[in-house]
PDB file of C-alpha atoms in Angstrom:
ATOM      1  CA  MET A  29      76.836  68.534  54.204  1.00 53.00           C
ATOM      2  CA  ALA A  30      74.508  71.514  54.538  1.00 56.00           C
ATOM      3  CA  SER A  31      70.861  70.984  53.816  1.00 56.00           C
ATOM      4  CA  THR A  32      69.014  72.824  51.078  1.00 55.00           C
ATOM      5  CA  THR A  33      67.201  75.027  53.566  1.00 55.00           C
ATOM      6  CA  ASP A  34      70.521  76.092  55.102  1.00 56.00           C
ATOM      7  CA  ARG A  35      71.770  77.226  51.716  1.00 58.00           C
ATOM      8  CA  VAL A  36      68.534  79.087  50.967  1.00 61.00           C
ATOM      9  CA  MET A  37      68.573  80.819  54.342  1.00 64.00           C
ATOM     10  CA  SER A  38      72.223  81.692  53.886  1.00 79.00           C
ATOM     11  CA  SER A  39      71.658  83.235  50.457  1.00 83.00           C
ATOM     12  CA  ARG A  40      68.664  85.170  51.792  1.00 86.00           C
ATOM     13  CA  ALA A  41      70.735  86.421  54.705  1.00 85.00           C
ATOM     14  CA  VAL A  42      73.519  87.520  52.367  1.00 89.00           C
ATOM     15  CA  ARG A  43      71.074  89.408  50.126  1.00 90.00           C
ATOM     16  CA  GLN A  44      69.433  91.084  53.098  1.00 92.00           C
ATOM     17  CA  LEU A  45      72.770  92.011  54.665  1.00 91.00           C
ATOM     18  CA  ARG A  46      73.891  93.567  51.373  1.00 93.00           C
ATOM     19  CA  ARG A  47      70.764  95.736  51.334  1.00 94.00           C
ATOM     20  CA  VAL A  48      71.207  96.679  54.980  1.00 94.00           C
ATOM     21  CA  ARG A  49      74.884  97.445  54.413  1.00 93.00           C
ATOM     22  CA  ALA A  50      73.974  99.781  51.541  1.00 94.00           C
ATOM     23  CA  PHE A  51      71.419 101.518  53.766  1.00 94.00           C
ATOM     24  CA  TYR A  52      73.963 101.967  56.560  1.00 94.00           C
ATOM     25  CA  ALA A  53      76.554 103.245  54.097  1.00 95.00           C
ATOM     26  CA  GLY A  54      74.036 105.863  52.966  1.00 94.00           C
ATOM     27  CA  GLY A  55      73.415 106.775  56.599  1.00 92.00           C
ATOM     28  CA  VAL A  56      77.132 107.150  57.256  1.00 96.00           C
ATOM     29  CA  LEU A  57      77.503 109.353  54.189  1.00 96.00           C
ATOM     30  CA  LEU A  58      74.508 111.498  55.138  1.00 93.00           C
ATOM     31  CA  TRP A  59      75.585 111.955  58.749  1.00 93.00           C
ATOM     32  CA  ALA A  60      79.187 112.660  57.745  1.00 96.00           C
ATOM     33  CA  VAL A  61      77.993 115.489  55.502  1.00 96.00           C
ATOM     34  CA  LEU A  62      75.603 116.809  58.149  1.00 94.00           C
ATOM     35  CA  THR A  63      78.268 116.579  60.853  1.00 94.00           C
ATOM     36  CA  ALA A  64      80.718 118.540  58.712  1.00 96.00           C
ATOM     37  CA  TRP A  65      78.053 121.130  57.895  1.00 95.00           C
ATOM     38  CA  THR A  66      76.939 121.509  61.517  1.00 94.00           C
ATOM     39  CA  GLY A  67      80.540 121.621  62.719  1.00 94.00           C
ATOM     40  CA  TRP A  68      81.206 124.417  60.231  1.00 95.00           C
ATOM     41  CA  GLN A  69      78.081 126.425  61.110  1.00 95.00           C
ATOM     42  CA  LEU A  70      77.795 125.769  64.850  1.00 92.00           C
ATOM     43  CA  PRO A  71      81.057 124.346  66.210  1.00 93.00           C
ATOM     44  CA  GLY A  72      80.696 122.774  69.646  1.00 92.00           C
ATOM     45  CA  SER A  73      76.901 122.997  69.671  1.00 94.00           C
ATOM     46  CA  ARG A  74      74.512 120.316  70.861  1.00 95.00           C
ATOM     47  CA  GLN A  75      73.362 119.716  67.268  1.00 94.00           C
ATOM     48  CA  MET A  76      76.942 118.991  66.224  1.00 94.00           C
ATOM     49  CA  TRP A  77      77.421 116.452  69.025  1.00 95.00           C
ATOM     50  CA  VAL A  78      74.134 114.734  68.234  1.00 95.00           C
ATOM     51  CA  SER A  79      75.229 114.539  64.618  1.00 94.00           C
ATOM     52  CA  VAL A  80      78.582 113.078  65.677  1.00 95.00           C
ATOM     53  CA  LEU A  81      76.769 110.514  67.845  1.00 96.00           C
ATOM     54  CA  LEU A  82      74.500 109.454  64.962  1.00 94.00           C
ATOM     55  CA  LEU A  83      77.523 109.223  62.667  1.00 95.00           C
ATOM     56  CA  ALA A  84      79.199 106.908  65.191  1.00 96.00           C
ATOM     57  CA  VAL A  85      76.037 104.778  65.500  1.00 95.00           C
ATOM     58  CA  PHE A  86      75.687 104.344  61.738  1.00 94.00           C
ATOM     59  CA  SER A  87      79.410 103.628  61.413  1.00 96.00           C
ATOM     60  CA  GLY A  88      79.145 100.897  64.046  1.00 96.00           C
ATOM     61  CA  LEU A  89      76.109  99.394  62.330  1.00 94.00           C
ATOM     62  CA  LEU A  90      77.898  99.469  58.969  1.00 95.00           C
ATOM     63  CA  LEU A  91      80.941  97.776  60.468  1.00 96.00           C
ATOM     64  CA  THR A  92      78.809  95.094  62.130  1.00 95.00           C
ATOM     65  CA  ALA A  93      76.823  94.365  58.950  1.00 93.00           C
ATOM     66  CA  SER A  94      80.035  94.193  56.919  1.00 94.00           C
ATOM     67  CA  LEU A  95      81.630  91.740  59.363  1.00 94.00           C
ATOM     68  CA  TRP A  96      78.532  89.513  59.392  1.00 92.00           C
ATOM     69  CA  LEU A  97      78.410  89.555  55.610  1.00 91.00           C
ATOM     70  CA  GLN A  98      82.084  88.639  55.398  1.00 90.00           C
ATOM     71  CA  ARG A  99      81.600  85.766  57.847  1.00 89.00           C
ATOM     72  CA  LEU A 100      78.591  84.444  55.939  1.00 85.00           C
ATOM     73  CA  GLN A 101      80.471  84.559  52.658  1.00 81.00           C
ATOM     74  CA  THR A 102      83.539  82.779  54.060  1.00 81.00           C
ATOM     75  CA  ALA A 103      81.330  80.180  55.760  1.00 73.00           C
ATOM     76  CA  GLY A 104      79.652  79.535  52.423  1.00 65.00           C
ATOM     77  CA  SER A 105      82.974  78.927  50.709  1.00 62.00           C
ATOM     78  CA  ARG A 106      83.906  76.223  53.254  1.00 57.00           C
ATOM     79  CA  ARG A 107      81.075  73.972  52.140  1.00 54.00           C
ATOM     80  CA  PRO A 108      82.157  70.879  50.276  1.00 54.00           C
ATOM     81  CA  ALA A 109      81.835  71.090  46.541  1.00 54.00           C
ATOM     82  CA  HIS A 110      78.989  69.245  44.887  1.00 57.00           C
ATOM     83  CA  HIS A 111      80.471  66.605  42.667  1.00 56.00           C
ATOM     84  CA  ALA A 112      78.608  64.831  39.924  1.00 62.00           C
ATOM     85  CA  THR A 113      77.929  61.158  40.349  1.00 60.00           C
ATOM     86  CA  SER A 114      80.335  58.795  38.730  1.00 60.00           C
ATOM     87  CA  ARG A 115      79.575  57.413  35.306  1.00 60.00           C
ATOM     88  CA  LYS A 116      80.094  53.860  36.451  1.00 59.00           C
ATOM     89  CA  THR A 117      76.896  52.035  37.197  1.00 57.00           C
ATOM     90  CA  THR A 118      76.611  49.903  40.260  1.00 61.00           C
ATOM     91  CA  ALA A 119      74.365  47.296  38.626  1.00 61.00           C
ATOM     92  CA  PRO A 120      74.276  46.213  35.000  1.00 62.00           C
ATOM     93  CA  ARG A 121      71.467  47.785  33.017  1.00 66.00           C
ATOM     94  CA  HIS A 122      69.148  45.777  30.869  1.00 69.00           C
ATOM     95  CA  VAL A 123      68.242  47.067  27.465  1.00 70.00           C
ATOM     96  CA  HIS A 124      64.552  46.864  26.735  1.00 73.00           C
ATOM     97  CA  ALA A 125      63.469  46.057  23.218  1.00 67.00           C
TER      98      ALA A 125
END
């Protein structure tokens, strides 16, 4: 069974990876637009190739963050469920007056 700190670290990691994934998705969108614009204005130029390189870098980072997030979420679902304790008591209780 996972300890409490493992669950807290896992939920923090998931939240942080979601933020990072959103940032990388914005980077991919920005560089895709800039690559298309530069390719239209200056096809084959150095600026276009740099833009293509940065688009590839942000795409790779987005893919990596998405895979890590998916692995963390599937690892979290494999944890055993927390079941409530049974209603049966192990020792008889004494009623105090």
